[in-house]
Tab-separated table of N, CA and C and ligand atoms in Angstrom:
chain	number	residue	atom	x	y	z
A	1	MET	N	1.035	-1.263	-0.200
A	1	MET	CA	0.156	-0.085	0.216
A	1	MET	C	0.977	1.096	-0.041
A	2	SER	N	0.507	2.402	-0.795
A	2	SER	CA	0.929	3.701	-0.458
A	2	SER	C	0.300	4.811	-0.599
A	3	PHE	N	0.800	5.733	0.255
A	3	PHE	CA	-0.120	7.092	0.643
A	3	PHE	C	0.508	8.172	-0.120
A	4	ILE	N	-0.590	9.175	-0.358
A	4	ILE	CA	0.177	10.028	-1.421
A	4	ILE	C	0.150	11.111	-0.340
A	5	SER	N	-0.616	11.186	0.838
A	5	SER	CA	-0.655	12.047	1.984
A	5	SER	C	0.144	10.862	3.454
A	6	SER	N	0.260	11.623	4.094
A	6	SER	CA	1.564	10.554	5.379
A	6	SER	C	-0.068	10.061	5.913
A	7	PRO	N	0.173	8.359	6.344
A	7	PRO	CA	-0.544	7.915	7.154
A	7	PRO	C	-0.329	8.271	8.325
A	8	VAL	N	0.562	9.109	9.054
A	8	VAL	CA	0.929	9.846	10.416
A	8	VAL	C	0.947	11.118	10.590
A	9	ASP	N	0.102	11.454	11.306
A	9	ASP	CA	-0.196	12.603	11.666
A	9	ASP	C	1.192	13.298	12.816
A	10	TRP	N	1.729	13.933	11.672
A	10	TRP	CA	3.784	14.260	12.232
A	10	TRP	C	3.514	15.351	13.360
A	11	THR	N	2.327	16.213	13.271
A	11	THR	CA	1.971	16.846	14.801
A	11	THR	C	2.102	16.230	15.777
A	12	THR	N	1.431	15.342	15.932
A	12	THR	CA	1.342	14.517	17.581
A	12	THR	C	2.290	13.293	17.666
A	13	TRP	N	2.985	13.511	16.619
A	13	TRP	CA	4.008	12.102	16.666
A	13	TRP	C	5.019	12.435	17.487
A	14	THR	N	5.114	11.307	18.270
A	14	THR	CA	5.930	11.441	19.324
A	14	THR	C	6.940	9.979	19.581
A	15	PRO	N	8.465	10.318	19.568
A	15	PRO	CA	9.175	9.142	19.327
A	15	PRO	C	9.091	8.082	21.037
A	16	VAL	N	9.662	7.334	20.708
A	16	VAL	CA	9.792	6.267	21.973
A	16	VAL	C	11.386	6.128	22.486
A	17	ILE	N	12.340	5.994	20.974
A	17	ILE	CA	13.586	5.767	20.991
A	17	ILE	C	14.307	6.638	20.192
A	18	PRO	N	15.480	7.163	21.371
A	18	PRO	CA	16.248	8.089	20.322
A	18	PRO	C	17.247	7.326	19.978
A	19	ALA	N	18.103	7.708	18.927
A	19	ALA	CA	19.074	7.075	18.224
A	19	ALA	C	20.039	7.914	17.721
A	20	THR	N	21.203	7.330	17.124
A	20	THR	CA	21.727	7.994	16.829
A	20	THR	C	22.577	6.889	15.058
A	21	LEU	N	23.727	8.025	14.262
A	21	LEU	CA	24.265	7.338	13.245
A	21	LEU	C	24.690	8.154	12.874
A	22	MET	N	26.691	7.519	12.724
A	22	MET	CA	27.505	8.184	12.143
A	22	MET	C	27.873	8.066	10.575
A	23	PHE	N	28.155	8.945	10.367
A	23	PHE	CA	29.135	8.216	8.630
A	23	PHE	C	30.561	9.358	8.504
A	24	ILE	N	31.449	8.525	8.472
A	24	ILE	CA	32.883	8.988	8.244
A	24	ILE	C	33.377	9.055	6.957
A	25	VAL	N	33.687	9.942	6.729
A	25	VAL	CA	33.704	10.376	4.790
A	25	VAL	C	35.003	10.820	5.032
A	26	LYS	N	36.144	10.008	3.905
A	26	LYS	CA	37.245	10.646	4.284
A	26	LYS	C	37.943	9.711	2.684
A	27	ASP	N	38.834	10.887	1.912
A	27	ASP	CA	39.948	10.587	0.976
A	27	ASP	C	38.234	9.844	0.020
A	28	GLY	N	37.048	10.362	-0.439
A	28	GLY	CA	36.351	9.877	-1.159
A	28	GLY	C	35.784	8.869	-0.824
A	29	ARG	N	35.866	8.048	0.141
A	29	ARG	CA	35.059	6.579	1.067
A	29	ARG	C	34.349	7.104	2.253
A	30	ILE	N	33.975	6.094	2.018
A	30	ILE	CA	32.543	6.449	3.281
A	30	ILE	C	32.447	4.815	4.500
A	31	LEU	N	32.779	5.004	5.550
A	31	LEU	CA	33.191	3.955	6.284
A	31	LEU	C	31.964	3.440	6.911
A	32	LEU	N	31.316	2.299	6.488
A	32	LEU	CA	30.037	1.954	6.827
A	32	LEU	C	30.445	0.329	7.887
A	33	ILE	N	29.258	-0.137	8.399
A	33	ILE	CA	29.100	-1.173	8.877
A	33	ILE	C	28.061	-2.394	8.264
A	34	GLU	N	28.567	-3.689	8.435
A	34	GLU	CA	27.650	-4.417	8.203
A	34	GLU	C	27.350	-4.724	9.813
A	35	LYS	N	26.051	-4.647	10.360
A	35	LYS	CA	25.212	-4.577	11.536
A	35	LYS	C	25.584	-6.411	11.637
A	36	LYS	N	25.602	-6.789	12.610
A	36	LYS	CA	25.932	-8.001	13.457
A	36	LYS	C	24.528	-8.782	14.230
A	37	ARG	N	24.221	-7.720	14.762
A	37	ARG	CA	23.387	-8.035	15.816
A	37	ARG	C	22.233	-6.841	15.978
A	38	GLY	N	20.806	-7.050	16.494
A	38	GLY	CA	19.761	-6.064	17.117
A	38	GLY	C	19.245	-5.528	15.397
A	39	LEU	N	18.233	-4.463	16.076
A	39	LEU	CA	17.561	-3.828	14.562
A	39	LEU	C	18.451	-3.520	13.180
A	40	GLY	N	17.722	-4.196	12.075
A	40	GLY	CA	18.634	-3.937	11.036
A	40	GLY	C	20.032	-4.928	10.903
A	41	ALA	N	20.252	-5.941	11.314
A	41	ALA	CA	20.990	-6.757	11.484
A	41	ALA	C	21.283	-7.500	10.371
A	42	GLY	N	22.568	-7.362	9.229
A	42	GLY	CA	22.685	-8.161	8.116
A	42	GLY	C	22.556	-6.817	7.115
A	43	LYS	N	22.227	-5.722	7.830
A	43	LYS	CA	22.001	-4.490	6.472
A	43	LYS	C	23.430	-4.031	6.684
A	44	ILE	N	23.704	-3.048	5.853
A	44	ILE	CA	24.761	-1.967	5.906
A	44	ILE	C	24.072	-0.655	6.441
A	45	ASN	N	24.841	-0.243	7.345
A	45	ASN	CA	24.336	1.031	8.088
A	45	ASN	C	26.258	2.141	8.336
A	46	GLY	N	25.552	2.962	8.594
A	46	GLY	CA	26.695	3.764	9.357
A	46	GLY	C	26.671	2.767	10.974
A	47	PRO	N	28.122	3.186	11.932
A	47	PRO	CA	27.854	2.840	13.237
A	47	PRO	C	26.596	3.940	13.940
A	48	GLY	N	26.343	3.225	15.023
A	48	GLY	CA	25.134	4.050	15.750
A	48	GLY	C	24.269	2.890	16.760
A	49	GLY	N	22.987	3.836	17.627
A	49	GLY	CA	22.626	3.047	18.083
A	49	GLY	C	21.166	3.730	18.972
A	50	LYS	N	21.180	3.177	20.244
A	50	LYS	CA	20.091	3.871	20.909
A	50	LYS	C	20.978	5.066	22.065
A	51	ILE	N	20.310	6.002	21.821
A	51	ILE	CA	21.018	6.806	23.124
A	51	ILE	C	20.803	6.501	24.662
A	52	ASP	N	21.558	6.557	25.356
A	52	ASP	CA	21.913	6.062	26.676
A	52	ASP	C	20.795	6.996	27.498
A	53	ALA	N	20.248	6.750	28.948
A	53	ALA	CA	19.680	7.795	29.912
A	53	ALA	C	20.958	8.453	29.783
A	54	GLY	N	20.542	9.980	30.319
A	54	GLY	CA	21.665	10.661	30.368
A	54	GLY	C	22.510	11.393	29.548
A	55	GLU	N	23.030	10.644	28.679
A	55	GLU	CA	23.971	10.884	27.291
A	55	GLU	C	23.232	12.004	26.369
A	56	THR	N	24.250	13.065	25.768
A	56	THR	CA	23.465	13.542	24.797
A	56	THR	C	23.410	12.808	23.409
A	57	PRO	N	23.071	12.880	22.165
A	57	PRO	CA	23.210	12.297	21.141
A	57	PRO	C	24.379	12.435	20.355
A	58	LEU	N	25.024	13.364	20.729
A	58	LEU	CA	26.856	13.479	20.460
A	58	LEU	C	27.915	12.164	21.019
A	59	GLU	N	27.506	12.534	22.661
A	59	GLU	CA	27.998	11.737	23.566
A	59	GLU	C	28.006	9.941	23.001
A	60	SER	N	26.433	10.084	22.599
A	60	SER	CA	25.988	8.644	22.041
A	60	SER	C	26.929	8.067	21.082
A	61	VAL	N	26.851	8.986	20.119
A	61	VAL	CA	27.167	8.734	18.836
A	61	VAL	C	28.641	8.268	18.667
A	62	MET	N	29.208	9.214	19.546
A	62	MET	CA	30.695	8.553	19.723
A	62	MET	C	30.928	7.582	20.384
A	63	ARG	N	30.511	7.315	21.787
A	63	ARG	CA	30.573	5.662	22.509
A	63	ARG	C	29.996	4.812	21.131
A	64	GLU	N	28.844	4.886	20.534
A	64	GLU	CA	28.608	3.999	19.590
A	64	GLU	C	29.688	3.604	18.481
A	65	THR	N	30.257	4.785	18.229
A	65	THR	CA	31.312	4.386	17.008
A	65	THR	C	32.338	3.700	17.296
A	66	GLN	N	32.681	4.288	18.600
A	66	GLN	CA	34.165	3.341	19.113
A	66	GLN	C	33.662	1.790	19.718
A	67	GLU	N	32.480	1.511	20.110
A	67	GLU	CA	32.040	0.467	20.622
A	67	GLU	C	32.279	-0.706	19.572
A	68	GLU	N	31.155	0.141	18.282
A	68	GLU	CA	31.262	-0.933	16.985
A	68	GLU	C	32.537	-1.137	16.389
A	69	LEU	N	33.181	0.292	16.096
A	69	LEU	CA	34.111	0.220	15.133
A	69	LEU	C	36.063	0.218	15.591
A	70	CYS	N	35.780	0.881	16.630
A	70	CYS	CA	36.928	0.895	17.369
A	70	CYS	C	37.847	2.529	17.176
A	71	VAL	N	37.217	2.941	16.253
A	71	VAL	CA	37.516	4.262	16.119
A	71	VAL	C	36.492	5.541	17.094
A	72	LEU	N	37.369	7.042	16.611
A	72	LEU	CA	36.701	8.260	16.924
A	72	LEU	C	36.692	9.260	16.161
A	73	PRO	N	35.320	9.684	15.588
A	73	PRO	CA	35.214	10.727	14.821
A	73	PRO	C	36.124	12.021	15.462
A	74	ILE	N	36.370	12.863	14.320
A	74	ILE	CA	37.134	13.957	14.912
A	74	ILE	C	36.252	15.246	14.275
A	75	ASN	N	35.721	16.008	14.676
A	75	ASN	CA	34.881	17.267	14.414
A	75	ASN	C	33.618	16.806	14.095
A	76	PRO	N	32.691	15.891	14.477
A	76	PRO	CA	31.628	15.317	14.122
A	76	PRO	C	30.816	16.491	13.884
A	77	ARG	N	29.903	16.606	13.670
A	77	ARG	CA	28.843	17.980	13.148
A	77	ARG	C	27.255	17.109	12.832
A	78	LYS	N	26.452	17.276	13.037
A	78	LYS	CA	25.625	16.864	12.860
A	78	LYS	C	24.503	17.628	11.567
A	79	LEU	N	24.332	16.764	11.254
A	79	LEU	CA	23.300	17.363	9.407
A	79	LEU	C	21.985	17.032	9.148
A	80	GLY	N	21.597	16.024	10.143
A	80	GLY	CA	20.315	15.562	9.938
A	80	GLY	C	19.153	14.640	11.282
A	81	GLU	N	18.165	14.839	11.125
A	81	GLU	CA	17.488	13.826	11.446
A	81	GLU	C	16.720	13.131	10.851
A	82	LEU	N	15.978	11.659	11.456
A	82	LEU	CA	15.132	11.063	10.843
A	82	LEU	C	14.284	10.154	11.342
A	83	TRP	N	12.765	10.724	11.705
A	83	TRP	CA	11.880	10.337	12.103
A	83	TRP	C	11.088	9.213	11.849
A	84	PHE	N	11.085	8.387	12.277
A	84	PHE	CA	10.355	6.765	11.981
A	84	PHE	C	9.101	6.133	12.687
A	85	SER	N	8.416	6.224	11.597
A	85	SER	CA	7.069	5.587	12.361
A	85	SER	C	7.249	4.261	11.932
A	86	MET	N	7.516	3.112	12.937
A	86	MET	CA	7.741	1.856	12.880
A	86	MET	C	6.693	0.966	12.574
A	87	GLY	N	5.261	1.025	13.395
A	87	GLY	CA	4.158	0.338	12.885
A	87	GLY	C	4.344	-0.714	13.812
A	88	ASP	N	5.009	-1.992	14.081
A	88	ASP	CA	5.421	-2.592	14.995
A	88	ASP	C	6.353	-2.969	16.294
A	89	ILE	N	7.057	-2.009	15.652
A	89	ILE	CA	8.099	-1.941	16.822
A	89	ILE	C	8.137	0.170	17.475
A	90	PRO	N	8.387	0.447	18.587
A	90	PRO	CA	8.395	1.968	18.978
A	90	PRO	C	9.251	2.749	18.362
A	91	ASP	N	8.375	3.777	17.861
A	91	ASP	CA	8.859	4.697	17.053
A	91	ASP	C	10.349	5.447	17.270
A	92	ILE	N	10.760	5.640	16.308
A	92	ILE	CA	13.084	5.995	16.699
A	92	ILE	C	13.049	7.598	15.925
A	93	LEU	N	13.378	8.216	17.178
A	93	LEU	CA	14.018	9.902	16.284
A	93	LEU	C	15.825	9.214	16.361
A	94	CYS	N	16.210	9.625	14.871
A	94	CYS	CA	17.618	8.827	15.213
A	94	CYS	C	18.185	10.739	14.381
A	95	HIS	N	19.309	10.881	15.532
A	95	HIS	CA	20.167	12.154	15.128
A	95	HIS	C	21.328	11.597	14.206
A	96	VAL	N	21.757	12.294	13.180
A	96	VAL	CA	22.636	11.448	11.999
A	96	VAL	C	24.006	12.776	11.843
A	97	TYR	N	25.006	12.269	12.316
A	97	TYR	CA	26.081	12.805	12.530
A	97	TYR	C	26.812	12.412	10.730
A	98	ARG	N	28.192	13.737	11.147
A	98	ARG	CA	28.849	13.065	9.872
A	98	ARG	C	30.331	13.723	10.494
A	99	ALA	N	31.577	12.918	9.826
A	99	ALA	CA	32.839	13.341	10.667
A	99	ALA	C	33.612	13.248	9.024
A	100	ASP	N	34.636	14.111	8.870
A	100	ASP	CA	35.290	13.784	7.830
A	100	ASP	C	37.025	13.509	7.966
A	101	ASP	N	37.027	12.877	9.630
A	101	ASP	CA	38.589	12.210	10.097
A	101	ASP	C	38.246	11.803	11.126
A	102	PHE	N	39.055	10.326	11.608
A	102	PHE	CA	38.941	9.801	12.941
A	102	PHE	C	40.088	9.613	13.530
A	103	THR	N	40.118	8.789	14.506
A	103	THR	CA	41.721	8.607	15.170
A	103	THR	C	41.315	7.347	15.274
A	104	GLY	N	42.136	6.171	15.319
A	104	GLY	CA	41.866	4.393	15.186
A	104	GLY	C	42.041	4.303	13.932
A	105	THR	N	42.107	2.496	14.319
A	105	THR	CA	41.762	1.574	13.107
A	105	THR	C	40.348	1.144	13.127
A	106	PRO	N	39.626	0.881	12.390
A	106	PRO	CA	38.477	0.445	12.048
A	106	PRO	C	38.148	-1.033	12.379
A	107	THR	N	38.091	-1.791	13.065
A	107	THR	CA	38.127	-2.909	13.509
A	107	THR	C	36.861	-3.377	13.463
A	108	GLU	N	36.582	-5.093	13.401
A	108	GLU	CA	35.594	-5.713	13.604
A	108	GLU	C	35.490	-6.285	15.139
A	109	THR	N	34.177	-5.787	15.346
A	109	THR	CA	33.748	-5.707	16.831
A	109	THR	C	32.815	-7.309	16.920
A	110	GLU	N	32.049	-7.258	17.922
A	110	GLU	CA	30.604	-8.104	18.476
A	110	GLU	C	29.777	-7.861	17.510
A	111	GLU	N	29.508	-6.335	17.166
A	111	GLU	CA	28.652	-5.588	16.658
A	111	GLU	C	28.375	-5.476	15.538
A	112	ALA	N	29.722	-5.091	14.793
A	112	ALA	CA	30.247	-4.958	13.476
A	112	ALA	C	31.083	-5.089	12.501
A	113	VAL	N	30.820	-5.418	11.230
A	113	VAL	CA	32.249	-5.317	10.450
A	113	VAL	C	32.229	-4.177	10.182
A	114	PRO	N	33.706	-3.777	10.219
A	114	PRO	CA	34.097	-2.466	9.141
A	114	PRO	C	34.103	-2.311	7.666
A	115	LEU	N	33.310	-1.731	7.038
A	115	LEU	CA	33.373	-1.357	5.594
A	115	LEU	C	33.668	-0.181	4.543
A	116	TRP	N	34.596	-0.070	4.046
A	116	TRP	CA	34.576	1.004	3.200
A	116	TRP	C	34.189	1.048	1.797
A	117	TYR	N	33.614	1.903	1.447
A	117	TYR	CA	33.014	2.020	0.290
A	117	TYR	C	33.668	3.335	-0.768
A	118	SER	N	33.769	3.497	-1.819
A	118	SER	CA	33.646	4.716	-2.835
A	118	SER	C	32.538	5.172	-2.880
A	119	LEU	N	32.639	6.822	-2.718
A	119	LEU	CA	31.197	7.515	-2.776
A	119	LEU	C	30.626	7.173	-3.971
A	120	GLN	N	31.300	6.423	-5.182
A	120	GLN	CA	30.247	6.170	-6.231
A	120	GLN	C	29.801	4.648	-6.085
A	121	SER	N	29.854	4.033	-5.496
A	121	SER	CA	29.443	2.582	-4.834
A	121	SER	C	28.570	2.297	-3.576
A	122	ILE	N	27.986	3.035	-2.755
A	122	ILE	CA	27.431	2.750	-1.896
A	122	ILE	C	26.337	1.553	-2.121
A	123	PRO	N	26.297	1.249	-1.166
A	123	PRO	CA	25.294	-0.169	-1.497
A	123	PRO	C	24.242	-0.517	-1.416
A	124	TYR	N	23.518	0.829	-1.766
A	124	TYR	CA	22.176	0.919	-1.230
A	124	TYR	C	21.171	-0.281	-0.899
A	125	GLN	N	21.427	-0.936	-2.094
A	125	GLN	CA	20.535	-2.275	-2.090
A	125	GLN	C	20.691	-3.247	-0.629
A	126	ARG	N	21.404	-2.671	-0.076
A	126	ARG	CA	21.726	-3.603	1.309
A	126	ARG	C	21.749	-3.024	2.644
A	127	MET	N	21.115	-1.479	2.541
A	127	MET	CA	20.636	-0.833	3.297
A	127	MET	C	19.623	-0.725	4.022
A	128	TRP	N	18.879	0.091	5.003
A	128	TRP	CA	17.662	0.452	5.213
A	128	TRP	C	16.776	1.257	3.681
A	129	GLU	N	15.751	1.304	3.373
A	129	GLU	CA	15.238	1.668	2.265
A	129	GLU	C	15.104	3.356	2.082
A	130	ASP	N	14.867	3.638	3.168
A	130	ASP	CA	14.778	5.030	3.290
A	130	ASP	C	16.212	5.985	3.171
A	131	ASP	N	17.603	5.346	3.311
A	131	ASP	CA	18.689	5.789	3.339
A	131	ASP	C	19.430	6.267	1.846
A	132	ILE	N	18.787	6.076	0.558
A	132	ILE	CA	18.510	6.520	-0.799
A	132	ILE	C	17.749	7.870	-0.553
A	133	HIS	N	17.086	8.354	0.278
A	133	HIS	CA	16.685	9.360	0.520
A	133	HIS	C	17.485	10.349	0.925
A	134	TRP	N	18.118	10.251	1.816
A	134	TRP	CA	18.925	11.490	2.674
A	134	TRP	C	20.549	10.967	2.841
A	135	LEU	N	21.170	10.256	2.531
A	135	LEU	CA	22.641	9.602	2.610
A	135	LEU	C	23.124	10.780	1.343
A	136	PRO	N	22.593	10.876	0.154
A	136	PRO	CA	23.297	11.764	-1.048
A	136	PRO	C	23.551	13.329	-0.305
A	137	LEU	N	22.322	13.460	0.402
A	137	LEU	CA	22.142	15.160	1.098
A	137	LEU	C	23.482	14.847	2.349
A	138	LEU	N	23.859	14.119	2.971
A	138	LEU	CA	24.662	14.039	3.731
A	138	LEU	C	26.249	14.142	3.264
A	139	LEU	N	26.295	13.597	1.921
A	139	LEU	CA	27.485	13.490	1.472
A	139	LEU	C	27.537	14.928	0.890
A	140	GLU	N	26.782	15.562	0.261
A	140	GLU	CA	26.907	16.619	-0.414
A	140	GLU	C	26.470	17.924	1.024
A	141	ASP	N	26.991	17.394	2.243
A	141	ASP	CA	27.101	18.710	3.332
A	141	ASP	C	25.878	19.247	3.288
A	142	LYS	N	24.887	18.839	3.679
A	142	LYS	CA	23.261	19.495	3.316
A	142	LYS	C	22.660	18.773	4.607
A	143	THR	N	21.612	19.461	5.335
A	143	THR	CA	21.221	19.388	6.341
A	143	THR	C	19.896	18.980	5.838
A	144	PHE	N	19.341	18.102	6.830
A	144	PHE	CA	18.158	17.760	5.796
A	144	PHE	C	17.009	16.950	7.515
A	145	LEU	N	15.496	17.053	7.255
A	145	LEU	CA	14.906	16.371	7.916
A	145	LEU	C	13.918	14.892	7.433
A	146	GLY	N	14.612	13.988	7.524
A	146	GLY	CA	13.269	12.972	7.234
A	146	GLY	C	12.362	12.434	7.653
A	147	LYS	N	11.537	12.007	7.504
A	147	LYS	CA	10.246	11.287	8.248
A	147	LYS	C	10.010	9.949	7.190
A	148	PHE	N	9.822	8.830	8.024
A	148	PHE	CA	9.504	7.774	7.150
A	148	PHE	C	8.808	7.144	7.732
A	149	VAL	N	7.857	6.303	7.285
A	149	VAL	CA	6.750	5.105	7.748
A	149	VAL	C	6.831	4.132	6.989
A	150	PHE	N	7.190	3.120	7.977
A	150	PHE	CA	7.684	1.707	7.895
A	150	PHE	C	6.593	0.639	8.751
A	151	GLU	N	6.445	-0.327	7.941
A	151	GLU	CA	5.888	-1.601	7.739
A	151	GLU	C	6.611	-2.771	7.928
A	152	GLY	N	7.227	-3.060	8.996
A	152	GLY	CA	7.981	-4.425	9.011
A	152	GLY	C	9.092	-3.696	8.344
A	153	ASP	N	10.207	-3.848	7.489
A	153	ASP	CA	11.238	-3.442	6.735
A	153	ASP	C	11.112	-2.753	5.685
A	154	SER	N	9.686	-2.594	4.902
A	154	SER	CA	8.933	-1.948	3.560
A	154	SER	C	8.886	-0.311	4.212
A	155	MET	N	9.407	0.484	2.957
A	155	MET	CA	8.936	1.514	3.446
A	155	MET	C	7.783	1.769	2.779
A	156	GLN	N	6.752	2.359	3.733
A	156	GLN	CA	5.460	2.812	2.869
A	156	GLN	C	5.296	4.252	2.560
A	157	TRP	N	5.926	5.041	2.892
A	157	TRP	CA	5.874	6.949	3.154
A	157	TRP	C	7.361	7.310	3.335
A	158	SER	N	7.754	8.351	2.518
A	158	SER	CA	8.694	9.179	3.020
A	158	SER	C	8.543	10.604	2.606
A	159	HIS	N	8.920	11.395	3.001
A	159	HIS	CA	9.253	12.811	2.907
A	159	HIS	C	10.369	13.596	3.253
A	160	VAL	N	11.150	14.507	2.759
A	160	VAL	CA	12.422	14.761	3.128
A	160	VAL	C	12.780	16.425	2.619
A	161	GLU	N	12.961	17.090	3.586
A	161	GLU	CA	13.168	18.349	3.297
A	161	GLU	C	14.783	18.747	4.083
A	162	THR	N	14.837	19.579	3.314
A	162	THR	CA	16.756	20.258	3.387
A	162	THR	C	16.716	21.693	3.706
A	163	GLY	N	18.267	22.332	4.461
A	163	GLY	CA	17.950	23.575	4.273
A	163	GLY	C	17.654	23.565	5.875
A	164	VAL	N	17.546	22.714	6.682
A	164	VAL	CA	16.979	22.715	8.158
A	164	VAL	C	18.174	22.792	9.183
A	165	ALA	N	18.034	23.889	9.733
A	165	ALA	CA	18.980	24.328	11.237
A	165	ALA	C	19.021	23.392	12.196
A	166	TRP	N	19.992	22.949	12.438
A	166	TRP	CA	20.145	21.970	13.964
A	166	TRP	C	20.553	22.853	14.888
B	1	LIG	N1	15.112	3.083	8.742
B	1	LIG	C1	16.229	3.140	9.215
B	1	LIG	N2	16.974	3.633	7.901
B	1	LIG	C2	18.689	3.882	8.805
B	1	LIG	N3	18.802	3.650	9.949
B	1	LIG	C3	18.586	2.970	11.089
B	1	LIG	C4	16.908	2.989	10.744
B	1	LIG	N4	16.058	2.171	11.615
B	1	LIG	C5	17.312	2.060	12.714
B	1	LIG	O1	16.953	1.631	13.683
B	1	LIG	N5	18.192	2.811	12.188
B	1	LIG	C6	19.671	3.016	13.228
B	1	LIG	C7	19.277	3.906	14.067
B	1	LIG	C8	20.212	3.219	15.012
B	1	LIG	O2	21.478	3.623	14.455
B	1	LIG	C9	20.563	1.647	14.549
B	1	LIG	C10	19.089	0.857	15.792
B	1	LIG	O3	19.959	0.981	16.801
B	1	LIG	P1	20.489	-0.287	17.628
B	1	LIG	O4	21.183	-1.134	16.906
B	1	LIG	O5	19.008	-1.069	18.025
B	1	LIG	O6	20.481	0.180	18.547
B	1	LIG	P2	22.191	-0.418	19.962
B	1	LIG	O7	21.773	0.821	21.228
B	1	LIG	O8	23.424	-0.698	19.334
B	1	LIG	O9	21.577	-2.280	20.094
B	1	LIG	P3	21.201	-3.020	21.237
B	1	LIG	O10	22.929	-2.675	22.033
B	1	LIG	O11	20.272	-2.249	22.297
B	1	LIG	O12	21.111	-4.228	20.402
B	1	LIG	O13	19.739	1.520	13.503
């Protein structure tokens, strides 16, 4: 089923789970992960995860990137937010960061396999369906707000605006 107008009233939508994503872009390549467990296991994504109680989004994305890949982003900046109405699981608000450098060596952990891709060969077919709607904006250094309605793994509706001030 596809909707022309949103099946969700975003003016009253209330996220349950705050989360983060980090994309490190360096020398014409992007550092992604193959997620080994949890929500989205088997998919390719950026490192990130749920924000712990008492953490800021920035603290969380630094911790998650260190835990999942053993690297620390340098000068991260927030470029986007993703609002996910998920249907069968609690709704997620995800803060999206970009960094252009890092310290450490990307290393496989219990949670993730590090994968470098050239910016011309990002594997969108192995990623969440929404990613192709906003990751190109992040690569252009543009800010964005994406709103997505999912049923299971299937995206039912999407809207992305750019030029958002965070
Ligand atoms: N649709 C979509 N596109 C892109 N990215 C995501 C989604 N849905 C999502 O949930 N995500 C991202 C947001 C988060 O970075 C992860 C989900 O976090 P999760 O792995 O469940 O959180 P952790 O804290 O690492 O997991 P546990 O430690 O609880 O296992 O996916």
